[in-house]
Tab-separated table of C-alpha atoms in Angstrom:
chain	number	residue	atom	x	y	z
A	1	MET	CA	-129.967	-41.960	-74.910
A	2	GLY	CA	-130.109	-45.357	-73.379
A	3	LEU	CA	-126.574	-45.675	-73.065
A	4	LEU	CA	-126.531	-42.723	-70.794
A	5	VAL	CA	-129.372	-43.934	-68.558
A	6	GLY	CA	-127.176	-47.100	-68.419
A	7	VAL	CA	-124.246	-45.362	-67.413
A	8	ILE	CA	-126.040	-43.144	-64.818
A	9	ALA	CA	-127.533	-46.548	-63.373
A	10	GLY	CA	-124.458	-48.154	-63.171
A	11	GLY	CA	-122.846	-45.133	-61.278
A	12	ALA	CA	-125.774	-45.146	-58.978
A	13	ILE	CA	-125.284	-48.921	-58.069
A	14	ALA	CA	-121.416	-48.268	-57.489
A	15	TRP	CA	-121.834	-45.191	-55.031
A	16	VAL	CA	-124.267	-47.332	-53.400
A	17	ALA	CA	-122.112	-50.245	-53.248
A	18	LEU	CA	-119.008	-47.772	-51.921
A	19	ASN	CA	-121.234	-45.897	-49.199
A	20	THR	CA	-121.735	-49.936	-48.055
A	21	ILE	CA	-118.204	-50.603	-48.114
A	22	LEU	CA	-117.175	-47.354	-46.328
A	23	GLY	CA	-119.914	-47.623	-43.624
A	24	LYS	CA	-118.602	-51.270	-42.733
A	25	LYS	CA	-114.770	-49.921	-42.230
A	26	ARG	CA	-116.147	-46.821	-39.851
A	27	SER	CA	-117.927	-49.255	-37.896
A	28	ASN	CA	-115.194	-51.606	-37.678
A	29	ILE	CA	-112.793	-48.567	-36.916
A	30	LEU	CA	-115.091	-47.536	-34.142
A	31	GLU	CA	-115.527	-50.460	-32.505
A	32	GLU	CA	-111.444	-50.790	-32.558
A	33	ALA	CA	-111.520	-47.290	-31.093
A	34	GLU	CA	-113.607	-48.430	-28.256
A	35	LYS	CA	-111.789	-51.155	-27.394
A	36	GLU	CA	-108.291	-49.548	-27.266
A	37	GLY	CA	-110.094	-46.832	-25.237
A	38	GLU	CA	-111.239	-49.229	-23.127
A	39	ALA	CA	-107.928	-50.928	-22.759
A	40	ILE	CA	-105.844	-47.534	-22.265
A	41	LYS	CA	-108.736	-46.881	-19.188
A	42	LYS	CA	-108.255	-50.201	-17.656
A	43	GLU	CA	-104.425	-49.629	-17.629
A	44	LYS	CA	-104.340	-45.815	-16.367
A	45	MET	CA	-107.058	-46.906	-13.239
A	46	LEU	CA	-104.600	-49.622	-12.402
A	47	GLN	CA	-101.368	-47.183	-12.506
A	48	ALA	CA	-103.954	-44.790	-10.515
A	49	LYS	CA	-104.587	-47.688	-8.049
A	50	GLU	CA	-100.598	-48.797	-7.488
A	51	LYS	CA	-99.834	-44.961	-6.855
A	52	PHE	CA	-102.758	-44.534	-4.288
A	53	LEU	CA	-101.386	-47.813	-2.432
A	54	GLN	CA	-97.716	-46.449	-2.546
A	55	LEU	CA	-98.651	-42.944	-1.217
A	56	LYS	CA	-100.931	-44.494	1.390
A	57	GLU	CA	-98.248	-47.200	2.454
A	58	GLU	CA	-95.496	-43.951	2.615
A	59	HIS	CA	-98.109	-42.128	4.351
A	60	GLU	CA	-98.593	-44.835	6.997
A	61	LYS	CA	-95.163	-44.959	7.543
A	62	VAL	CA	-94.748	-41.138	8.228
A	63	ILE	CA	-97.220	-41.307	10.674
A	64	LYS	CA	-95.710	-44.631	12.547
A	65	ASP	CA	-92.582	-42.998	12.863
A	66	ARG	CA	-93.943	-39.869	14.027
A	67	ASN	CA	-96.074	-42.047	16.582
A	68	ARG	CA	-92.838	-43.814	17.756
A	69	LYS	CA	-91.258	-40.458	18.365
A	70	ILE	CA	-94.069	-38.886	20.335
A	71	GLN	CA	-94.195	-42.124	22.314
A	72	SER	CA	-90.543	-41.649	22.973
A	73	THR	CA	-90.803	-37.981	24.157
A	74	GLU	CA	-93.768	-38.875	26.495
A	75	ASP	CA	-91.505	-41.758	27.817
A	76	ARG	CA	-88.478	-39.300	28.460
A	77	LEU	CA	-91.141	-36.534	30.109
A	78	LYS	CA	-92.534	-39.249	32.307
A	79	SER	CA	-88.839	-40.230	33.295
A	80	ARG	CA	-88.071	-36.762	33.765
A	81	ASP	CA	-91.267	-36.023	35.915
A	82	SER	CA	-90.490	-38.932	38.025
A	83	GLN	CA	-86.941	-37.433	38.778
A	84	LEU	CA	-88.332	-33.933	39.458
A	85	SER	CA	-90.740	-35.388	42.076
A	86	LYS	CA	-88.051	-37.647	43.738
A	87	GLN	CA	-85.751	-34.499	43.550
A	88	ILE	CA	-88.671	-32.365	45.246
A	89	GLU	CA	-89.196	-34.773	47.990
A	90	SER	CA	-85.508	-34.817	48.879
A	91	ASN	CA	-85.075	-31.054	48.736
A	92	LYS	CA	-88.469	-30.947	51.130
A	93	LYS	CA	-86.571	-33.094	53.595
A	94	GLU	CA	-83.376	-31.351	53.361
A	95	LYS	CA	-85.093	-28.134	54.132
A	96	ARG	CA	-86.894	-29.613	57.016
A	97	GLU	CA	-83.144	-30.783	58.403
A	98	ILE	CA	-81.700	-27.622	57.708
A	99	GLU	CA	-84.755	-25.937	59.687
A	100	ALA	CA	-84.022	-28.334	62.663
A	101	ILE	CA	-80.351	-27.599	62.590
A	102	LYS	CA	-80.946	-23.683	62.230
A	103	GLY	CA	-82.943	-24.042	65.821
A	104	ASN	CA	-80.439	-25.992	67.440
A	105	LEU	CA	-77.635	-23.510	66.241
A	106	SER	CA	-79.873	-20.846	67.553
A	107	LYS	CA	-80.141	-22.391	70.942
A	108	GLN	CA	-76.504	-23.004	70.837
A	109	LEU	CA	-75.439	-19.495	70.286
A	110	GLU	CA	-77.984	-18.315	72.940
A	111	ILE	CA	-76.152	-20.568	75.413
A	112	LEU	CA	-72.876	-19.720	74.060
A	113	GLU	CA	-73.515	-16.021	74.056
A	114	LYS	CA	-74.656	-16.063	77.986
A	115	LYS	CA	-71.272	-17.873	78.893
A	116	LYS	CA	-69.427	-15.161	76.959
A	117	LYS	CA	-71.073	-12.522	79.131
A	118	ASP	CA	-70.482	-14.720	82.246
A	119	LEU	CA	-66.670	-14.662	81.029
A	120	ASP	CA	-66.333	-11.190	80.219
A	121	LYS	CA	-67.530	-10.361	83.845
A	122	LEU	CA	-65.226	-12.844	85.441
A	123	HIS	CA	-62.372	-11.102	83.185
A	124	VAL	CA	-63.578	-7.514	84.451
A	125	GLN	CA	-63.442	-8.820	88.086
A	126	ASN	CA	-59.885	-10.865	87.747
A	127	VAL	CA	-58.439	-7.552	85.917
A	128	GLU	CA	-59.964	-5.301	88.617
A	129	GLN	CA	-58.217	-7.559	91.252
A	130	LEU	CA	-54.797	-8.011	89.486
A	131	GLU	CA	-54.765	-4.084	89.338
A	132	LYS	CA	-55.584	-3.592	93.095
A	133	VAL	CA	-53.077	-6.438	93.664
A	134	ALA	CA	-50.003	-4.833	91.197
A	135	ASN	CA	-50.956	-1.052	91.563
A	136	LEU	CA	-50.872	-1.120	87.796
A	137	SER	CA	-53.355	-0.678	85.004
A	138	ALA	CA	-54.137	-3.118	82.542
A	139	ASP	CA	-52.482	-1.166	79.560
A	140	GLU	CA	-49.460	-0.405	81.784
A	141	ALA	CA	-49.040	-4.172	82.704
A	142	LYS	CA	-49.072	-4.834	78.862
A	143	SER	CA	-46.645	-2.321	77.765
A	144	GLU	CA	-44.346	-3.684	80.684
A	145	LEU	CA	-44.607	-6.956	79.398
A	146	THR	CA	-44.028	-6.175	75.846
A	147	LYS	CA	-41.041	-3.849	76.530
A	148	THR	CA	-39.867	-6.959	78.727
A	149	LEU	CA	-40.238	-9.292	75.748
A	150	LYS	CA	-38.850	-7.074	73.285
A	151	ASP	CA	-35.630	-6.511	75.439
A	152	GLU	CA	-35.193	-10.437	75.833
A	153	ALA	CA	-35.735	-11.040	71.996
A	154	LYS	CA	-33.380	-8.195	71.155
A	155	THR	CA	-30.476	-9.644	73.230
A	156	GLU	CA	-30.937	-13.057	72.051
A	157	ALA	CA	-30.596	-11.824	68.405
A	158	MET	CA	-27.880	-9.777	69.250
A	159	ASN	CA	-26.136	-12.789	70.582
A	160	HIS	CA	-27.066	-15.015	67.299
A	161	ILE	CA	-25.533	-12.185	64.927
A	162	LYS	CA	-22.495	-11.959	66.969
A	163	VAL	CA	-22.126	-15.748	66.846
A	164	ILE	CA	-22.704	-15.434	62.633
A	165	MET	CA	-20.530	-12.692	62.219
A	166	ASP	CA	-17.565	-14.338	64.021
A	167	GLU	CA	-17.927	-17.434	62.075
A	168	ALA	CA	-18.540	-15.461	58.803
A	169	LYS	CA	-15.276	-13.448	59.361
A	170	LEU	CA	-13.486	-16.786	59.827
A	171	THR	CA	-14.405	-18.189	56.769
A	172	ALA	CA	-15.732	-15.051	54.173
A	173	GLY	CA	-12.297	-13.881	53.913
A	174	ALA	CA	-10.684	-17.244	52.786
A	175	GLU	CA	-13.522	-18.047	50.361
A	176	ALA	CA	-13.822	-14.484	48.873
A	177	LYS	CA	-9.801	-14.782	48.286
A	178	LYS	CA	-10.329	-18.259	46.810
A	179	ILE	CA	-13.314	-17.364	44.329
A	180	VAL	CA	-11.894	-14.161	43.017
A	181	ILE	CA	-8.565	-16.089	42.243
A	182	GLN	CA	-10.344	-18.635	40.771
A	183	SER	CA	-12.282	-16.178	38.345
A	184	ILE	CA	-8.851	-14.282	37.544
A	185	GLN	CA	-7.258	-17.740	36.683
A	186	ARG	CA	-10.140	-18.763	34.378
A	187	VAL	CA	-10.577	-15.834	31.909
A	188	ALA	CA	-7.715	-14.700	29.970
A	189	THR	CA	-7.683	-11.008	29.159
A	190	GLU	CA	-6.296	-9.008	26.246
A	191	HIS	CA	-5.189	-5.292	26.756
A	192	ALA	CA	-4.662	-2.732	24.328
A	193	ILE	CA	-3.650	0.968	25.173
A	194	GLU	CA	-5.085	3.490	23.065
A	195	ASN	CA	-4.324	6.988	22.756
A	196	SER	CA	-5.465	9.962	20.829
A	197	VAL	CA	-3.438	9.645	17.402
A	198	SER	CA	-3.806	7.357	14.628
A	199	VAL	CA	-1.091	7.053	11.740
A	200	PHE	CA	-2.246	6.761	8.239
A	201	ASN	CA	0.335	5.288	5.970
A	202	ILE	CA	0.601	6.200	2.505
A	203	GLU	CA	2.580	5.081	-0.701
A	204	SER	CA	4.589	8.029	-1.858
A	205	ASP	CA	5.014	11.392	-0.346
A	206	GLU	CA	3.694	12.661	-3.571
A	207	LEU	CA	0.239	12.166	-2.038
A	208	LYS	CA	0.844	14.802	0.974
A	209	GLY	CA	0.424	17.503	-1.796
A	210	ARG	CA	-2.760	16.205	-3.324
A	211	ILE	CA	-4.466	15.719	0.162
A	212	ILE	CA	-3.483	19.222	1.120
A	213	GLY	CA	-4.674	20.527	-2.041
A	214	ARG	CA	-4.225	24.048	-3.608
A	215	GLU	CA	-3.767	26.564	-0.576
A	216	GLY	CA	-4.825	23.872	1.539
A	217	ARG	CA	-8.524	23.743	0.619
A	218	ASN	CA	-8.536	20.041	0.559
A	219	ILE	CA	-6.910	19.431	4.357
A	220	ARG	CA	-9.513	22.111	5.666
A	221	ALA	CA	-12.584	20.752	4.150
A	222	LEU	CA	-11.374	17.198	5.543
A	223	GLU	CA	-10.632	18.706	8.863
A	224	SER	CA	-13.955	20.558	8.828
A	225	ALA	CA	-16.164	17.545	7.566
A	226	THR	CA	-14.617	15.051	10.172
A	227	GLY	CA	-13.330	17.401	13.356
A	228	VAL	CA	-9.896	15.426	13.346
A	229	GLU	CA	-6.805	17.197	13.077
A	230	ILE	CA	-4.637	16.129	10.270
A	231	ILE	CA	-0.860	16.619	10.470
A	232	VAL	CA	1.192	16.602	7.459
A	233	ASP	CA	4.682	16.790	8.462
A	234	ASP	CA	8.230	15.486	7.551
A	235	THR	CA	7.473	11.719	8.294
A	236	PRO	CA	8.015	9.737	5.645
A	237	GLU	CA	4.791	8.074	3.799
A	238	ALA	CA	2.789	8.700	7.020
A	239	ILE	CA	0.034	11.259	7.960
A	240	ILE	CA	-1.016	11.748	11.584
A	241	LEU	CA	-4.526	12.119	12.272
A	242	SER	CA	-5.215	13.692	15.722
A	243	CYS	CA	-8.327	13.507	17.965
A	244	PHE	CA	-9.562	12.555	20.981
A	245	ASP	CA	-12.871	10.869	19.802
A	246	PRO	CA	-11.732	7.351	18.280
A	247	VAL	CA	-15.061	7.698	16.198
A	248	ARG	CA	-13.916	10.733	14.414
A	249	ARG	CA	-10.548	9.378	13.880
A	250	GLU	CA	-11.545	6.016	12.432
A	251	VAL	CA	-14.049	8.117	10.000
A	252	ALA	CA	-11.214	10.234	8.841
A	253	ARG	CA	-9.098	7.389	8.160
A	254	LEU	CA	-11.307	5.341	6.295
A	255	ALA	CA	-12.324	8.735	4.411
A	256	LEU	CA	-8.613	9.225	3.649
A	257	HIS	CA	-8.094	5.850	2.510
A	258	GLN	CA	-11.252	5.801	-0.273
A	259	LEU	CA	-9.977	9.179	-1.494
A	260	VAL	CA	-6.716	8.302	-1.713
A	261	THR	CA	-7.440	5.035	-3.462
A	262	ASP	CA	-10.032	6.693	-5.918
A	263	GLY	CA	-7.473	9.678	-6.712
A	264	ARG	CA	-10.338	12.296	-6.998
A	265	ILE	CA	-9.558	14.687	-3.726
A	266	HIS	CA	-11.420	17.780	-4.090
A	267	PRO	CA	-13.959	19.486	-1.256
A	268	ALA	CA	-16.904	18.433	-2.818
A	269	ARG	CA	-15.667	14.662	-2.952
A	270	ILE	CA	-14.338	14.683	0.338
A	271	GLU	CA	-17.932	15.829	1.759
A	272	GLU	CA	-19.538	13.076	-0.244
A	273	VAL	CA	-16.776	10.473	1.129
A	274	VAL	CA	-16.925	11.410	4.764
A	275	ASN	CA	-21.148	11.120	4.727
A	276	LYS	CA	-20.735	7.681	3.159
A	277	VAL	CA	-18.110	6.602	5.905
A	278	VAL	CA	-20.532	7.906	8.566
A	279	LYS	CA	-23.153	5.836	7.395
A	280	GLN	CA	-20.618	2.953	6.977
A	281	ILE	CA	-19.305	3.430	10.795
A	282	ASP	CA	-22.999	3.383	12.043
A	283	GLU	CA	-23.989	0.055	10.378
A	284	GLU	CA	-20.526	-1.320	11.610
A	285	ILE	CA	-21.319	-0.438	15.143
A	286	ILE	CA	-24.811	-2.153	15.063
A	287	GLU	CA	-22.828	-5.214	13.297
A	288	THR	CA	-20.319	-5.026	16.138
A	289	GLY	CA	-22.910	-4.993	18.818
A	290	LYS	CA	-24.777	-8.080	17.302
A	291	ARG	CA	-21.575	-9.910	17.002
A	292	THR	CA	-20.574	-9.370	20.627
A	293	CYS	CA	-23.962	-10.670	21.957
A	294	ILE	CA	-23.933	-13.326	19.787
A	295	ASP	CA	-20.183	-14.488	21.043
A	296	LEU	CA	-21.208	-13.791	24.831
A	297	GLY	CA	-24.686	-15.605	24.143
A	298	ILE	CA	-26.801	-12.886	25.371
A	299	HIS	CA	-30.158	-13.028	23.829
A	300	GLY	CA	-33.427	-10.492	23.584
A	301	LEU	CA	-31.107	-7.277	24.165
A	302	HIS	CA	-33.120	-4.034	22.953
A	303	PRO	CA	-31.830	-2.497	19.428
A	304	GLN	CA	-30.735	0.518	21.213
A	305	LEU	CA	-28.615	-1.394	23.544
A	306	ILE	CA	-26.930	-3.344	20.950
A	307	ARG	CA	-26.425	-0.076	19.107
A	308	MET	CA	-24.617	1.282	22.481
A	309	VAL	CA	-22.583	-1.886	22.959
A	310	GLY	CA	-21.311	-1.614	19.220
A	311	ARG	CA	-20.185	2.063	19.819
A	312	MET	CA	-18.162	0.602	22.858
A	313	LYS	CA	-15.604	-0.432	20.125
A	314	TYR	CA	-14.612	3.271	19.714
A	315	ARG	CA	-14.239	4.396	23.229
A	316	SER	CA	-11.785	3.948	25.922
A	317	SER	CA	-12.224	3.127	29.911
A	318	TYR	CA	-9.058	4.180	31.747
A	319	GLY	CA	-6.691	3.463	28.627
A	320	GLN	CA	-8.502	0.116	27.622
A	321	ASN	CA	-10.935	-0.607	25.097
A	322	LEU	CA	-14.357	0.160	26.647
A	323	LEU	CA	-15.662	-2.919	24.550
A	324	GLN	CA	-12.935	-5.269	25.310
A	325	HIS	CA	-13.378	-4.433	28.936
A	326	SER	CA	-16.787	-4.667	28.864
A	327	ARG	CA	-16.445	-8.551	27.359
A	328	GLU	CA	-13.854	-9.245	30.224
A	329	VAL	CA	-16.504	-7.998	32.923
A	330	ALA	CA	-18.950	-10.010	31.447
A	331	ASN	CA	-16.914	-13.267	31.312
A	332	LEU	CA	-15.741	-12.727	34.824
A	333	SER	CA	-18.995	-12.095	36.252
A	334	ALA	CA	-20.395	-15.426	34.534
A	335	THR	CA	-17.266	-17.071	36.112
A	336	MET	CA	-17.776	-15.823	39.443
A	337	ALA	CA	-21.534	-16.265	39.685
A	338	SER	CA	-21.064	-19.965	38.777
A	339	GLU	CA	-18.655	-20.388	41.640
A	340	LEU	CA	-21.572	-18.601	44.056
A	341	GLY	CA	-24.393	-20.422	42.512
A	342	LEU	CA	-26.283	-17.226	40.768
A	343	ASN	CA	-27.491	-16.791	37.663
A	344	THR	CA	-24.559	-16.722	35.156
A	345	LYS	CA	-26.620	-15.438	32.320
A	346	LEU	CA	-28.021	-12.344	34.158
A	347	ALA	CA	-24.518	-11.832	35.516
A	348	LYS	CA	-23.073	-11.774	31.854
A	349	ARG	CA	-25.763	-9.367	30.315
A	350	ALA	CA	-25.140	-7.206	33.527
A	351	GLY	CA	-21.335	-7.232	33.119
A	352	LEU	CA	-21.643	-6.514	29.300
A	353	LEU	CA	-23.953	-3.214	30.113
A	354	HIS	CA	-22.312	-1.999	32.913
A	355	ASP	CA	-20.635	0.971	31.337
A	356	ILE	CA	-23.274	1.789	28.601
A	357	GLY	CA	-23.619	5.168	30.327
A	358	LYS	CA	-20.166	5.982	28.763
A	359	VAL	CA	-21.625	6.048	25.340
A	360	PRO	CA	-25.050	7.672	25.467
A	361	ASP	CA	-26.310	9.558	22.439
A	362	ASP	CA	-26.441	12.576	24.508
A	363	GLU	CA	-24.114	14.126	27.318
A	364	PRO	CA	-26.689	14.473	30.618
A	365	GLU	CA	-24.737	15.706	33.798
A	366	LEU	CA	-25.293	12.453	35.216
A	367	PRO	CA	-22.662	9.475	36.626
A	368	HIS	CA	-21.889	7.088	33.916
A	369	ALA	CA	-23.488	4.332	36.371
A	370	ILE	CA	-26.638	6.245	37.127
A	371	LEU	CA	-26.965	7.320	33.432
A	372	GLY	CA	-26.487	3.313	32.502
A	373	MET	CA	-29.083	2.158	35.069
A	374	ASN	CA	-31.632	4.742	33.589
A	375	LEU	CA	-30.997	3.378	29.964
A	376	ALA	CA	-31.047	-0.470	30.786
A	377	GLU	CA	-34.544	0.554	32.793
A	378	LYS	CA	-35.986	2.453	29.935
A	379	TYR	CA	-35.220	-0.441	27.482
A	380	GLY	CA	-36.629	-3.210	29.587
A	381	GLU	CA	-33.878	-4.756	31.555
A	382	LYS	CA	-34.605	-6.704	34.847
A	383	PRO	CA	-34.306	-4.942	38.073
A	384	ASP	CA	-31.065	-7.126	39.105
A	385	VAL	CA	-29.259	-6.281	36.284
A	386	CYS	CA	-30.073	-2.311	36.387
A	387	ASN	CA	-29.473	-2.309	39.973
A	388	ALA	CA	-25.932	-3.997	39.200
A	389	ILE	CA	-25.360	-1.230	36.556
A	390	GLY	CA	-26.305	1.620	38.814
A	391	ALA	CA	-24.354	0.342	41.822
A	392	HIS	CA	-21.190	-0.822	40.550
A	393	HIS	CA	-19.555	2.369	41.841
A	394	ASP	CA	-21.653	2.888	44.578
A	395	GLU	CA	-23.615	5.482	43.255
A	396	ILE	CA	-26.955	3.676	45.046
A	397	GLU	CA	-27.433	0.812	47.440
A	398	MET	CA	-26.930	-2.495	46.256
A	399	ASN	CA	-29.881	-4.835	46.420
A	400	ASN	CA	-29.203	-7.875	45.375
A	401	LEU	CA	-26.241	-10.403	45.116
A	402	LEU	CA	-25.431	-9.740	41.523
A	403	SER	CA	-24.496	-6.166	42.185
A	404	PRO	CA	-21.205	-6.736	44.125
A	405	VAL	CA	-20.294	-9.449	41.624
A	406	ILE	CA	-20.076	-6.805	38.883
A	407	GLN	CA	-18.557	-4.178	41.059
A	408	VAL	CA	-15.573	-6.645	41.922
A	409	CYS	CA	-15.333	-7.919	38.166
A	410	ASP	CA	-14.999	-4.233	37.283
A	411	ALA	CA	-12.207	-3.484	39.399
A	412	ILE	CA	-10.389	-6.970	38.326
A	413	SER	CA	-10.762	-5.839	34.513
A	414	GLY	CA	-9.627	-2.277	35.163
A	415	ALA	CA	-7.102	-2.372	37.881
A	416	ARG	CA	-3.918	-2.638	35.896
A	417	PRO	CA	-0.307	-1.527	36.758
A	418	GLY	CA	0.339	1.773	35.056
A	419	ALA	CA	-2.873	2.972	33.755
A	420	ARG	CA	-3.264	6.857	34.480
A	421	ARG	CA	-7.017	6.447	34.598
A	422	GLU	CA	-7.967	9.613	36.208
A	423	ILE	CA	-6.086	11.438	33.962
A	424	VAL	CA	-7.133	9.926	30.658
A	425	GLU	CA	-10.806	10.118	31.879
A	426	SER	CA	-10.822	14.053	32.879
A	427	TYR	CA	-8.638	14.541	29.847
A	428	ILE	CA	-11.495	13.494	27.359
A	429	LYS	CA	-14.134	14.660	29.649
A	430	ARG	CA	-12.620	18.265	29.473
A	431	LEU	CA	-12.394	17.943	25.628
A	432	GLN	CA	-16.135	16.946	25.290
A	433	ASP	CA	-17.511	19.893	27.712
A	434	LEU	CA	-15.433	21.677	25.488
A	435	GLU	CA	-17.124	21.215	22.352
A	436	ASN	CA	-20.554	21.116	24.216
A	437	LEU	CA	-19.877	24.626	25.391
A	438	ALA	CA	-19.531	25.982	22.147
A	439	LEU	CA	-22.825	24.261	20.783
A	440	GLU	CA	-24.592	26.342	23.358
A	441	TYR	CA	-24.512	29.169	21.042
A	442	PRO	CA	-27.186	30.023	18.348
A	443	GLY	CA	-26.072	29.434	14.837
A	444	VAL	CA	-23.297	27.097	15.949
A	445	THR	CA	-23.693	23.741	13.638
A	446	LYS	CA	-20.304	21.896	14.493
A	447	SER	CA	-17.369	22.360	17.160
A	448	TYR	CA	-14.341	20.357	17.396
A	449	ALA	CA	-11.773	20.305	19.826
A	450	ILE	CA	-8.413	19.975	18.188
A	451	GLN	CA	-4.638	20.175	19.381
A	452	ALA	CA	-5.350	18.058	22.319
A	453	GLY	CA	-7.810	20.786	23.598
A	454	ARG	CA	-5.430	23.802	22.929
A	455	GLU	CA	-7.613	24.781	20.019
A	456	LEU	CA	-11.453	24.957	19.322
A	457	ARG	CA	-12.945	24.984	15.817
A	458	VAL	CA	-16.673	26.322	15.667
A	459	ILE	CA	-18.408	26.384	12.177
A	460	VAL	CA	-21.483	28.369	11.955
A	461	GLU	CA	-24.294	28.886	9.477
A	462	SER	CA	-23.712	31.885	7.331
A	463	GLU	CA	-27.125	32.727	7.061
A	464	LYS	CA	-27.456	33.180	10.723
A	465	VAL	CA	-24.144	34.509	12.034
A	466	SER	CA	-22.721	37.465	10.196
A	467	ASP	CA	-18.852	38.379	9.969
A	468	GLU	CA	-19.103	40.691	12.735
A	469	GLN	CA	-21.109	38.353	14.822
A	470	ALA	CA	-18.717	35.601	14.218
A	471	ASP	CA	-15.826	37.952	15.941
A	472	THR	CA	-18.237	38.650	19.010
A	473	LEU	CA	-18.940	34.851	19.037
A	474	SER	CA	-15.271	33.864	19.057
A	475	PHE	CA	-14.893	36.191	21.879
A	476	ASP	CA	-17.988	35.343	23.601
A	477	ILE	CA	-16.802	31.529	23.766
A	478	SER	CA	-12.866	32.584	25.122
A	479	GLN	CA	-14.392	34.103	27.800
A	480	LYS	CA	-16.987	31.769	28.763
A	481	ILE	CA	-14.245	28.809	28.388
A	482	GLN	CA	-11.762	31.194	30.751
A	483	THR	CA	-14.683	31.787	33.529
A	484	GLU	CA	-16.190	28.239	33.518
A	485	MET	CA	-13.596	25.661	32.777
A	486	THR	CA	-10.291	24.640	34.092
A	487	TYR	CA	-7.798	23.879	31.576
A	488	PRO	CA	-3.837	24.037	30.942
A	489	GLY	CA	-2.263	26.657	29.116
A	490	GLN	CA	-4.635	28.410	26.671
A	491	VAL	CA	-7.388	27.716	24.261
A	492	LYS	CA	-7.374	29.102	20.787
A	493	VAL	CA	-10.814	29.525	19.372
A	494	THR	CA	-11.617	29.991	15.664
A	495	VAL	CA	-15.012	30.573	14.289
A	496	ILE	CA	-15.392	29.570	10.626
A	497	ARG	CA	-17.990	30.840	8.284
A	498	GLU	CA	-18.393	29.864	4.742
A	499	LYS	CA	-21.068	31.313	2.510
A	500	ARG	CA	-22.354	28.175	0.164
A	501	ALA	CA	-24.601	28.614	-2.599
A	502	VAL	CA	-26.258	25.595	-3.927
A	503	ASN	CA	-28.392	25.077	-7.097
A	504	TYR	CA	-29.735	21.958	-8.855
A	505	ALA	CA	-30.263	21.733	-12.757
A	506	LYS	CA	-32.816	19.355	-13.481
C-alpha cells in the first residue's frame, strides 16, 4: 500500500514537471510565431509600398504624356485659328475689291450699251443712204457681193486645178509606169494551170476490179459519198477523177489512197474513210491558212478569215490557183505600197483577202468583191482594207489610196497570156448553179454535177421521197434546168433513192 502511494505520488510529480516543460515550449513557439508574423507583415508592407510607388510613377507619366498631347493640340488649334482669321480678313478684302470692280464694270457696260445704240443708229442711217444711192436693198447688195466673190474664187480655183492637172499629166504617166515595172521586177511569181481532172495512180490494173466492186457497188458508193465521177478505163495503172470542185477531187483522191493502202474496199468502209478524209481536209485547210498568214507576216486575222484563206488552196481564179494568186497580189501590193510611201502591212493584208468572196460558206447572189468586203467588215477588218476588197473590180467607189494599189496588183497577177478566164469562171459558176438548183427541192440531201456538167446526180432521203416522187422530182428538175439555165447540149438528171436500215447491237 505504501508502495502504491509512492508510485502515484511520483507520477503526479512527473506530470507536473511535464506540464511545466510543455508550457515553456508553448510559450517559446508562440514567441517565435509572433516574431515571424511581424517579419512577414513588415515585408508585405514594404512590397505594397514599392508597388504603390511604381503605380504612382506610371500614372504620373501617363498624365504627363496626356498633358503634352493636349498642349500640342491646343497649339495647333491656336495656329489654325490664327490662319483662319487671316484668311477671313483676306477674303473680306478681296470681296470688297470685287464689289468695287463690279461697280466699275457696270458703269463701263452702261457706257458701251449707249455707244452701241449710237452705232446702230449710225449704221441704219448709212444703210439707208447707201440704198438710196445704189437703188438696192442691203440683202440684194450682200447677195451681189457674195456672187461676185464666188465667181472670182471659182475662176481662180479652176486656173489652179488646170495648172496642177497639166503638171500631173506630164509626170504621172512616167511615175506610174516606173512603180508598176519596179513592183513586177521585184516579185517572182509561179503559175500553175488547174483543170477539172486528177489522175490517181495504182500499182496494177488488178486493183481496178476491186475498186469497181461487185456489180459496181464500190464505185457507186464512192461517187455518191464524194460527188466525184470516177472513170476506170483502159489507161494503164491509172484511174481518172473528174469534178469541177478541187476539194471534192482531193477528198476522193485521199480516200482512194487510204482504201487501196488498207485493202478493205466495201461501201461501209468507203463512207467511213470519206468522212475521215473530209475532217482531215478541214484541218489541213485551217493549217494552210495559218501557215500562209505566218509566211506573209500577217497577224490578228479572224479564225474564219484564216479558214477562208486556207480554202483558197482548193480554188482556181482565172486558171490560176487562188491561194497562189492572192499571195502574189499580197506581195505585189506590199512592194507597190512601199514605193508609194503607204502602209505596207495594210496593203499586204488587203492583197491576201481581196478574193475571199470566191470561197464563202454559202453562195449568195452578190459579186465576189462585195461579198468579200461584207465578210471583212463582219470579221473586224479596217475600213481601208474593206474598201480595197470591195473596190478592186470597181463595184464601189474607192475612198483611199490603198484601193487602186490592190486593183492594179490584181490585174498584174491575173493578166497572163493565154488564160481563158471568162470561159473557166463561167463554167464553174454554171456547175455550182446546177447543184444549187437541185438542193432547193424538199427531200434532197446532196447533188453533184458530173460529166463536165452533162449529168446531175441527186441523192434524196428515202423516208421523205417515194419511188413515184423520185420520178416526178427528176422531171421537175430537168424542166427547171431547161427553163432557167443556159447550157450547151443536154443535161441528164439522175435521182438516187436508197433505203437504209440501221440498228446498233449493244
